Amino acid sequence: MIFDTLPLRSKAALQVPKVPVLRLSLVMLTAMLLPLNLPAQSDAGLKFKGQLSGWGSYSSGAEFPVMVGGRYLPQLNLELPLVKNLNSDTLNLDSGRKSIGIKGLRFDAEVAGNLYGSLEMFGGGELPSDDDYRWRGDVKLYRGWVRLSSDKAEIRVGLQKINFGSAMMLRPLMWFDTMDPRDPLQLTDGVWGAMGRYYFGNNANIWVWGLLGNSKLKPFETLPSERWSPEFGGRVQVPVGSGEAAFTFHRRKMDLPLFENKYENKYGLDVRFDYEVGFWAEAALINKRAPLGIASNQELITLGADYTFGIGNGLGVSAEHMLIASGGKAFEFSATANLSAFSLNYPLGMDDNISLMFYYDWRGENLFNFVRWKHRVSFGDLFVMAFANPELTENPLLPGSSAGSAVMSGLGIQVMLVLNHQTKSKIR
């Protein structure tokens, strides 16, 4: 779906900030200069790939029911191995000069754009008029980062995607991305920052990150961050039996001029186990230090399970339930809401797949229905999607469900064709 073409929380026109252009220039300058001080490698290479998609849709509950549009995501990657893989970490001698050999040390960089446009029609009646259509579009930076990594660690700096957690449809740990499981392209804007990860021998890993310059509202945020105040956080993930468990933390300063204590802390816990049935739990506590009444604390708790039945080619079934609560004190649960999600996935053959997804809002007694058929052709993928949703005001937990600001309101259908291309070349 075209979820990032139309804003989820605001109907304001899309704008391209000027500051990221400077940041992108610094990122790319670093990408070009760093390899100049390192030994030339014959395995260095450039990779250019892109994804072109076009769609047409009808949504009975949208302000402009008919939409046609297209999108292109060009992506350029530089890959530069610095030290060839060794059997172990060793001290190497090269032409009488000592250097420390780090197993699998490499440098890479990525820059990607997002170019899209759409025409929405028939907003005022059956016949076209001056106020009966609307053009929407933008050209913006999608990714722009540099990374230094080895077989056990990595450091990545720039505009990047950061996501984690065990839940699939109802995600309390959706802190930095806006991916919707109904979107075949899985699009999400990135965040500006630096992130480091280290992987231990027992599959445990630790993440550390710092963010700066991200003033837009992120998921589950009611107030934006102060743009030039740094945010920071981390995550520790460890293996537990047949699964894994993790603890996550993030701290930011909110744009809250009238209060002295502007900080917000997020705490996350998630576990997943895979036996005959896979099951998981994911929870988050969002604590604002400012006295904001019922908005001071939010709790989100999701329980989920999945299983593949031996029917035909294998019927995959997943189910999740989320409790959302808020209150003046942590775990006060003054106000609550409940959401359930259920999905079915069945491969019809090598080239065809059908999936169904349902959301239910218990408080509003609203059912959201979605079905998608995917067909692989020689030159790309064809998606045919249909939905039957309430025509209601925006639900921030269900992107694409709001009347007038997204395409999945009321009854509708969407057809999308996706083409991918890729070329590689070695640097001598």
Short mmCIF file of C-alpha atoms in Angstrom, two decimals:
data_model
loop_
_atom_site.label_atom_id
_atom_site.label_comp_id
_atom_site.label_asym_id
_atom_site.label_seq_id
_atom_site.Cartn_x
_atom_site.Cartn_y
_atom_site.Cartn_z
CA MET A 1 0.00 0.00 0.00
CA ILE A 2 1.05 3.61 -0.32
CA PHE A 3 1.08 4.38 3.39
CA ASP A 4 3.85 6.98 3.38
CA THR A 5 2.40 8.92 0.45
CA LEU A 6 -0.29 10.26 2.78
CA PRO A 7 0.51 11.27 6.37
CA LEU A 8 -0.85 9.02 9.13
CA ARG A 9 -1.24 11.68 11.83
CA SER A 10 -1.47 14.93 9.93
CA LYS A 11 -2.96 16.19 6.70
CA ALA A 12 -0.30 18.86 6.26
CA ALA A 13 1.48 19.00 2.92
CA LEU A 14 4.69 17.06 2.64
CA GLN A 15 7.87 19.13 2.76
CA VAL A 16 11.52 18.41 2.09
CA PRO A 17 13.70 19.77 4.93
CA LYS A 18 16.89 21.54 3.95
CA VAL A 19 19.04 20.38 6.86
CA PRO A 20 19.22 16.70 5.79
CA VAL A 21 20.89 17.80 2.55
CA LEU A 22 23.86 19.07 4.56
CA ARG A 23 23.90 15.93 6.67
CA LEU A 24 23.78 13.76 3.57
CA SER A 25 26.72 15.70 2.12
CA LEU A 26 28.76 15.00 5.25
CA VAL A 27 27.82 11.33 5.16
CA MET A 28 28.80 10.96 1.53
CA LEU A 29 32.03 12.94 2.03
CA THR A 30 32.98 10.55 4.83
CA ALA A 31 32.12 7.63 2.57
CA MET A 32 34.50 8.91 -0.10
CA LEU A 33 37.40 9.98 2.10
CA LEU A 34 37.61 7.06 4.53
CA PRO A 35 38.58 4.45 1.92
CA LEU A 36 41.41 6.69 0.63
CA ASN A 37 43.40 6.05 3.81
CA LEU A 38 42.97 2.28 3.60
CA PRO A 39 44.65 -0.38 1.45
CA ALA A 40 43.11 -0.84 -1.98
CA GLN A 41 41.22 -4.09 -2.36
CA SER A 42 40.39 -5.92 -5.57
CA ASP A 43 37.12 -7.16 -4.03
CA ALA A 44 35.67 -3.64 -3.70
CA GLY A 45 32.48 -3.09 -5.65
CA LEU A 46 29.53 -0.87 -6.45
CA LYS A 47 25.97 -2.09 -6.61
CA PHE A 48 23.07 -0.13 -8.06
CA LYS A 49 19.54 -1.38 -7.73
CA GLY A 50 16.08 0.08 -7.89
CA GLN A 51 12.44 -0.69 -7.37
CA LEU A 52 9.74 0.75 -9.61
CA SER A 53 6.10 0.38 -8.61
CA GLY A 54 2.85 1.59 -10.08
CA TRP A 55 -0.66 1.28 -8.70
CA GLY A 56 -4.30 2.10 -9.12
CA SER A 57 -6.87 1.97 -6.33
CA TYR A 58 -10.42 2.72 -5.31
CA SER A 59 -11.45 3.45 -1.71
CA SER A 60 -15.07 4.31 -0.96
CA GLY A 61 -14.27 6.11 2.30
CA ALA A 62 -11.40 8.27 1.07
CA GLU A 63 -11.78 11.99 0.37
CA PHE A 64 -10.67 11.27 -3.21
CA PRO A 65 -11.81 7.69 -3.91
CA VAL A 66 -9.77 6.98 -7.07
CA MET A 67 -5.98 7.04 -6.99
CA VAL A 68 -3.27 6.27 -9.55
CA GLY A 69 0.42 6.69 -8.87
CA GLY A 70 3.98 5.50 -9.12
CA ARG A 71 7.14 5.28 -7.07
CA TYR A 72 10.84 4.71 -7.75
CA LEU A 73 13.41 3.78 -5.08
CA PRO A 74 16.96 4.04 -6.49
CA GLN A 75 19.73 2.67 -4.25
CA LEU A 76 23.52 2.81 -4.59
CA ASN A 77 25.82 0.71 -2.39
CA LEU A 78 29.60 0.82 -2.01
CA GLU A 79 31.25 -2.32 -0.62
CA LEU A 80 34.92 -2.26 0.38
CA PRO A 81 36.52 -5.22 2.21
CA LEU A 82 39.42 -3.96 4.33
CA VAL A 83 40.73 -7.27 5.67
CA LYS A 84 40.05 -10.62 4.07
CA ASN A 85 38.41 -13.27 6.23
CA LEU A 86 40.93 -15.11 8.39
CA ASN A 87 40.68 -18.32 10.37
CA SER A 88 41.17 -16.35 13.57
CA ASP A 89 41.99 -12.86 14.79
CA THR A 90 45.71 -12.53 14.17
CA LEU A 91 48.57 -10.09 14.10
CA ASN A 92 49.59 -9.71 10.46
CA LEU A 93 52.91 -8.66 8.96
CA ASP A 94 52.76 -6.92 5.60
CA SER A 95 56.00 -5.66 4.03
CA GLY A 96 57.60 -5.35 7.44
CA ARG A 97 54.74 -3.23 8.78
CA LYS A 98 52.59 -4.46 11.69
CA SER A 99 48.81 -4.12 11.59
CA ILE A 100 46.01 -5.63 13.58
CA GLY A 101 43.85 -7.98 11.51
CA ILE A 102 40.16 -7.86 12.46
CA LYS A 103 38.25 -10.78 11.05
CA GLY A 104 36.01 -9.75 8.16
CA LEU A 105 36.64 -6.00 8.54
CA ARG A 106 34.82 -4.09 5.80
CA PHE A 107 33.46 -0.67 4.94
CA ASP A 108 30.23 0.00 3.09
CA ALA A 109 27.88 2.88 2.38
CA GLU A 110 24.36 3.28 1.06
CA VAL A 111 22.35 6.14 -0.39
CA ALA A 112 18.76 5.73 -1.58
CA GLY A 113 16.01 8.04 -2.73
CA ASN A 114 12.22 7.96 -2.70
CA LEU A 115 10.54 9.52 -5.74
CA TYR A 116 6.78 9.23 -5.87
CA GLY A 117 3.69 10.89 -7.18
CA SER A 118 -0.04 10.21 -7.22
CA LEU A 119 -3.20 11.65 -8.68
CA GLU A 120 -6.35 11.42 -6.55
CA MET A 121 -9.65 11.97 -8.29
CA PHE A 122 -13.42 12.35 -7.91
CA GLY A 123 -13.44 14.01 -4.51
CA GLY A 124 -16.39 16.33 -5.19
CA GLY A 125 -18.71 14.24 -7.31
CA GLU A 126 -19.00 11.97 -10.28
CA LEU A 127 -17.71 14.44 -12.89
CA PRO A 128 -14.23 16.05 -12.81
CA SER A 129 -13.90 19.70 -11.75
CA ASP A 130 -11.14 22.03 -10.56
CA ASP A 131 -11.61 20.86 -6.97
CA ASP A 132 -12.19 17.24 -7.87
CA TYR A 133 -8.60 16.03 -8.05
CA ARG A 134 -5.35 16.44 -6.15
CA TRP A 135 -1.71 15.85 -7.04
CA ARG A 136 0.58 14.51 -4.34
CA GLY A 137 4.28 13.78 -4.68
CA ASP A 138 7.79 14.29 -3.39
CA VAL A 139 11.47 13.59 -4.00
CA LYS A 140 13.30 12.85 -0.77
CA LEU A 141 16.22 11.03 0.75
CA TYR A 142 15.22 7.52 1.85
CA ARG A 143 18.53 6.16 3.23
CA GLY A 144 22.02 7.63 3.56
CA TRP A 145 24.58 5.94 5.82
CA VAL A 146 28.14 4.68 6.14
CA ARG A 147 29.14 1.56 8.08
CA LEU A 148 32.30 -0.05 9.41
CA SER A 149 31.74 -3.70 10.33
CA SER A 150 33.40 -7.01 11.07
CA ASP A 151 32.11 -10.54 11.59
CA LYS A 152 31.14 -9.64 15.18
CA ALA A 153 30.41 -5.91 15.26
CA GLU A 154 29.22 -2.94 13.25
CA ILE A 155 28.95 0.85 13.54
CA ARG A 156 26.50 2.62 11.20
CA VAL A 157 26.06 6.41 10.93
CA GLY A 158 23.47 8.37 8.94
CA LEU A 159 19.83 8.10 7.88
CA GLN A 160 18.92 4.48 8.60
CA LYS A 161 16.17 2.05 9.54
CA ILE A 162 16.14 0.83 13.15
CA ASN A 163 13.58 -1.79 14.13
CA PHE A 164 13.39 -4.69 16.55
CA GLY A 165 10.96 -6.80 18.56
CA SER A 166 9.11 -10.10 18.35
CA ALA A 167 5.56 -9.00 17.45
CA MET A 168 4.50 -8.89 13.80
CA MET A 169 1.18 -7.02 13.49
CA LEU A 170 0.62 -5.18 16.81
CA ARG A 171 4.06 -3.95 17.87
CA PRO A 172 4.66 -2.14 21.19
CA LEU A 173 8.35 -1.76 20.18
CA MET A 174 7.56 0.06 16.93
CA TRP A 175 9.56 3.05 18.16
CA PHE A 176 11.49 4.15 15.05
CA ASP A 177 9.67 2.72 12.01
CA THR A 178 6.16 2.79 10.56
CA MET A 179 6.09 -0.50 8.64
CA ASP A 180 2.60 -1.87 8.09
CA PRO A 181 2.31 -5.66 7.59
CA ARG A 182 -0.31 -5.03 4.88
CA ASP A 183 2.12 -3.00 2.77
CA PRO A 184 3.78 -5.23 0.13
CA LEU A 185 6.71 -2.79 -0.20
CA GLN A 186 7.32 -2.56 3.58
CA LEU A 187 8.21 1.13 3.29
CA THR A 188 9.31 3.22 6.25
CA ASP A 189 11.25 6.45 6.65
CA GLY A 190 14.55 6.24 8.50
CA VAL A 191 15.93 8.17 11.46
CA TRP A 192 19.13 10.22 11.67
CA GLY A 193 21.65 8.78 14.09
CA ALA A 194 24.45 6.37 14.87
CA MET A 195 24.04 2.75 15.90
CA GLY A 196 26.51 0.11 17.04
CA ARG A 197 25.95 -3.63 17.46
CA TYR A 198 28.12 -6.42 18.85
CA TYR A 199 27.38 -10.15 18.43
CA PHE A 200 28.66 -12.65 20.99
CA GLY A 201 29.53 -16.28 20.26
CA ASN A 202 26.37 -17.61 21.94
CA ASN A 203 24.11 -15.51 19.65
CA ALA A 204 23.60 -12.83 22.29
CA ASN A 205 23.94 -9.27 21.00
CA ILE A 206 23.97 -5.73 22.28
CA TRP A 207 22.80 -2.56 20.50
CA VAL A 208 23.64 1.06 21.33
CA TRP A 209 22.32 4.10 19.44
CA GLY A 210 22.15 7.86 19.50
CA LEU A 211 19.73 9.98 17.44
CA LEU A 212 19.82 13.67 16.50
CA GLY A 213 17.73 15.96 14.33
CA ASN A 214 14.52 13.88 14.28
CA SER A 215 11.70 16.32 15.01
CA LYS A 216 8.84 14.43 13.34
CA LEU A 217 6.48 12.39 15.47
CA LYS A 218 7.50 8.75 15.68
CA PRO A 219 5.05 5.92 16.47
CA PHE A 220 3.38 6.11 19.91
CA GLU A 221 4.63 9.68 20.44
CA THR A 222 2.15 12.39 21.41
CA LEU A 223 4.80 15.15 21.45
CA PRO A 224 7.76 15.56 19.05
CA SER A 225 11.38 15.51 20.16
CA GLU A 226 13.45 18.67 20.53
CA ARG A 227 15.18 18.62 17.17
CA TRP A 228 18.77 19.24 18.25
CA SER A 229 18.63 17.50 21.62
CA PRO A 230 20.28 14.07 21.40
CA GLU A 231 18.29 10.90 22.02
CA PHE A 232 19.97 7.70 23.10
CA GLY A 233 19.17 4.10 23.92
CA GLY A 234 20.19 0.48 23.74
CA ARG A 235 19.07 -3.12 23.57
CA VAL A 236 20.40 -6.37 25.04
CA GLN A 237 19.22 -9.62 23.45
CA VAL A 238 20.12 -13.06 24.82
CA PRO A 239 19.23 -16.65 23.84
CA VAL A 240 16.84 -18.43 26.21
CA GLY A 241 16.14 -22.10 25.58
CA SER A 242 14.61 -22.47 22.13
CA GLY A 243 14.10 -18.75 21.79
CA GLU A 244 15.39 -15.37 22.87
CA ALA A 245 14.62 -12.50 25.23
CA ALA A 246 15.55 -8.82 25.09
CA PHE A 247 15.38 -5.60 27.09
CA THR A 248 15.29 -2.23 25.31
CA PHE A 249 15.60 1.37 26.57
CA HIS A 250 15.31 4.79 24.91
CA ARG A 251 15.45 8.33 26.33
CA ARG A 252 14.56 11.58 24.57
CA LYS A 253 13.80 15.21 25.33
CA MET A 254 10.33 16.33 24.24
CA ASP A 255 9.48 19.65 22.62
CA LEU A 256 7.54 20.90 25.64
CA PRO A 257 8.29 24.61 26.21
CA LEU A 258 6.13 25.16 29.32
CA PHE A 259 7.68 22.37 31.41
CA GLU A 260 11.10 22.11 33.03
CA ASN A 261 11.34 18.32 33.00
CA LYS A 262 10.86 17.39 29.35
CA TYR A 263 12.32 13.89 29.30
CA GLU A 264 10.57 10.71 28.23
CA ASN A 265 11.85 7.20 28.93
CA LYS A 266 10.77 4.11 27.03
CA TYR A 267 11.29 0.61 28.44
CA GLY A 268 10.71 -2.49 26.36
CA LEU A 269 10.74 -6.22 27.01
CA ASP A 270 10.16 -8.97 24.44
CA VAL A 271 10.53 -12.75 24.36
CA ARG A 272 9.96 -15.37 21.67
CA PHE A 273 10.00 -19.18 21.83
CA ASP A 274 9.64 -21.72 19.03
CA TYR A 275 8.45 -25.21 19.83
CA GLU A 276 5.66 -26.94 17.90
CA VAL A 277 3.89 -23.61 18.21
CA GLY A 278 5.75 -20.33 18.10
CA PHE A 279 4.70 -17.81 20.72
CA TRP A 280 5.92 -14.42 21.86
CA ALA A 281 5.25 -11.52 24.20
CA GLU A 282 6.20 -7.88 23.74
CA ALA A 283 5.62 -4.98 26.14
CA ALA A 284 6.55 -1.33 26.46
CA LEU A 285 6.24 1.33 29.16
CA ILE A 286 6.40 4.96 28.02
CA ASN A 287 7.01 7.29 30.97
CA LYS A 288 6.96 11.09 30.63
CA ARG A 289 8.62 12.94 33.48
CA ALA A 290 6.39 16.00 33.01
CA PRO A 291 3.01 15.98 34.84
CA LEU A 292 0.70 15.45 31.87
CA GLY A 293 -2.15 13.70 33.67
CA ILE A 294 -3.47 10.58 32.00
CA ALA A 295 -0.94 11.04 29.18
CA SER A 296 2.04 10.73 31.57
CA ASN A 297 2.30 6.95 31.24
CA GLN A 298 1.37 4.50 28.51
CA GLU A 299 1.60 0.71 28.63
CA LEU A 300 1.40 -1.54 25.57
CA ILE A 301 1.37 -5.33 25.92
CA THR A 302 1.10 -7.83 23.06
CA LEU A 303 0.77 -11.62 23.20
CA GLY A 304 1.01 -13.66 20.01
CA ALA A 305 1.38 -17.13 18.52
CA ASP A 306 1.77 -18.77 15.11
CA TYR A 307 1.56 -22.26 13.66
CA THR A 308 1.79 -23.82 10.21
CA PHE A 309 -0.83 -26.49 9.56
CA GLY A 310 0.02 -29.37 7.25
CA ILE A 311 -2.79 -28.56 4.85
CA GLY A 312 -1.88 -28.60 1.16
CA ASN A 313 1.23 -26.46 0.71
CA GLY A 314 1.14 -25.37 4.37
CA LEU A 315 -1.35 -22.96 5.93
CA GLY A 316 0.33 -20.38 8.16
CA VAL A 317 -1.79 -18.91 10.95
CA SER A 318 -0.81 -16.03 13.27
CA ALA A 319 -2.75 -14.28 16.03
CA GLU A 320 -1.93 -11.35 18.33
CA HIS A 321 -3.73 -9.35 21.00
CA MET A 322 -2.63 -5.95 22.31
CA LEU A 323 -3.65 -4.12 25.47
CA ILE A 324 -3.11 -0.33 25.42
CA ALA A 325 -3.40 1.57 28.71
CA SER A 326 -2.60 5.02 30.07
CA GLY A 327 -2.66 6.80 33.41
CA GLY A 328 -1.14 9.44 35.64
CA LYS A 329 1.01 6.75 37.28
CA ALA A 330 2.79 3.79 35.75
CA PHE A 331 0.59 0.68 35.51
CA GLU A 332 -2.42 2.61 36.78
CA PHE A 333 -4.48 1.52 33.73
CA SER A 334 -6.90 4.45 34.04
CA ALA A 335 -7.95 4.15 30.39
CA THR A 336 -7.61 1.00 28.32
CA ALA A 337 -8.20 -0.25 24.79
CA ASN A 338 -7.81 -3.66 23.17
CA LEU A 339 -6.88 -4.69 19.64
CA SER A 340 -6.73 -8.16 18.13
CA ALA A 341 -5.10 -9.25 14.88
CA PHE A 342 -5.35 -12.49 12.93
CA SER A 343 -3.63 -13.51 9.69
CA LEU A 344 -3.67 -16.46 7.28
CA ASN A 345 -1.04 -17.15 4.65
CA TYR A 346 -1.16 -19.88 2.01
CA PRO A 347 1.21 -20.51 -0.94
CA LEU A 348 -0.85 -21.55 -3.96
CA GLY A 349 2.27 -22.62 -5.83
CA MET A 350 5.75 -21.47 -6.78
CA ASP A 351 4.50 -18.17 -8.18
CA ASP A 352 1.33 -17.43 -6.23
CA ASN A 353 0.53 -16.62 -2.62
CA ILE A 354 -2.63 -15.47 -0.89
CA SER A 355 -2.85 -13.85 2.55
CA LEU A 356 -5.68 -12.53 4.70
CA MET A 357 -5.42 -10.18 7.66
CA PHE A 358 -8.04 -9.03 10.15
CA TYR A 359 -7.91 -6.40 12.91
CA TYR A 360 -10.59 -5.93 15.55
CA ASP A 361 -10.97 -2.85 17.76
CA TRP A 362 -12.86 -4.08 20.83
CA ARG A 363 -13.77 -0.67 22.22
CA GLY A 364 -15.09 0.70 18.95
CA GLU A 365 -16.39 -2.71 17.82
CA ASN A 366 -14.78 -2.16 14.41
CA LEU A 367 -13.50 -4.94 12.16
CA PHE A 368 -10.81 -4.26 9.53
CA ASN A 369 -10.48 -6.83 6.72
CA PHE A 370 -7.69 -7.20 4.17
CA VAL A 371 -6.85 -9.81 1.51
CA ARG A 372 -3.84 -9.88 -0.84
CA TRP A 373 -2.95 -12.07 -3.80
CA LYS A 374 0.66 -12.02 -5.00
CA HIS A 375 1.65 -13.38 -8.41
CA ARG A 376 5.26 -13.55 -9.55
CA VAL A 377 5.83 -12.80 -13.23
CA SER A 378 9.05 -12.92 -15.24
CA PHE A 379 9.67 -9.18 -14.86
CA GLY A 380 8.39 -8.53 -11.31
CA ASP A 381 5.53 -9.04 -8.87
CA LEU A 382 1.83 -8.34 -9.28
CA PHE A 383 -0.30 -7.61 -6.20
CA VAL A 384 -4.09 -7.50 -6.10
CA MET A 385 -5.49 -6.32 -2.76
CA ALA A 386 -9.00 -5.76 -1.43
CA PHE A 387 -10.28 -4.40 1.88
CA ALA A 388 -13.50 -3.84 3.81
CA ASN A 389 -13.01 -1.36 6.65
CA PRO A 390 -15.14 1.10 8.63
CA GLU A 391 -15.32 4.67 7.38
CA LEU A 392 -14.20 6.32 10.61
CA THR A 393 -11.75 8.78 12.10
CA GLU A 394 -8.05 8.01 12.26
CA ASN A 395 -6.78 5.08 14.31
CA PRO A 396 -3.03 5.66 14.84
CA LEU A 397 -2.43 1.95 15.52
CA LEU A 398 -3.86 0.96 12.13
CA PRO A 399 -2.08 2.90 9.35
CA GLY A 400 -4.24 3.31 6.29
CA SER A 401 -7.58 3.09 8.11
CA SER A 402 -8.50 6.76 8.38
CA ALA A 403 -11.11 8.37 6.15
CA GLY A 404 -9.82 11.12 3.92
CA SER A 405 -6.12 10.69 4.73
CA ALA A 406 -5.31 7.18 3.47
CA VAL A 407 -6.41 4.73 0.84
CA MET A 408 -7.81 1.92 3.02
CA SER A 409 -11.10 3.38 4.26
CA GLY A 410 -14.45 1.78 3.50
CA LEU A 411 -14.65 -0.75 0.67
CA GLY A 412 -11.88 -0.82 -1.89
CA ILE A 413 -9.40 -2.54 -4.15
CA GLN A 414 -5.82 -1.85 -5.20
CA VAL A 415 -3.68 -3.28 -8.00
CA MET A 416 0.10 -2.83 -7.86
CA LEU A 417 2.93 -3.90 -10.16
CA VAL A 418 6.48 -3.96 -8.74
CA LEU A 419 9.63 -4.18 -10.87
CA ASN A 420 13.16 -4.65 -9.50
CA HIS A 421 16.54 -4.25 -11.19
CA GLN A 422 20.16 -4.60 -10.06
CA THR A 423 23.65 -4.16 -11.51
CA LYS A 424 27.06 -4.80 -9.93
CA SER A 425 30.57 -3.72 -10.84
CA LYS A 426 33.99 -4.23 -9.26
CA ILE A 427 36.37 -1.40 -8.46
CA ARG A 428 39.92 -2.07 -9.65
#
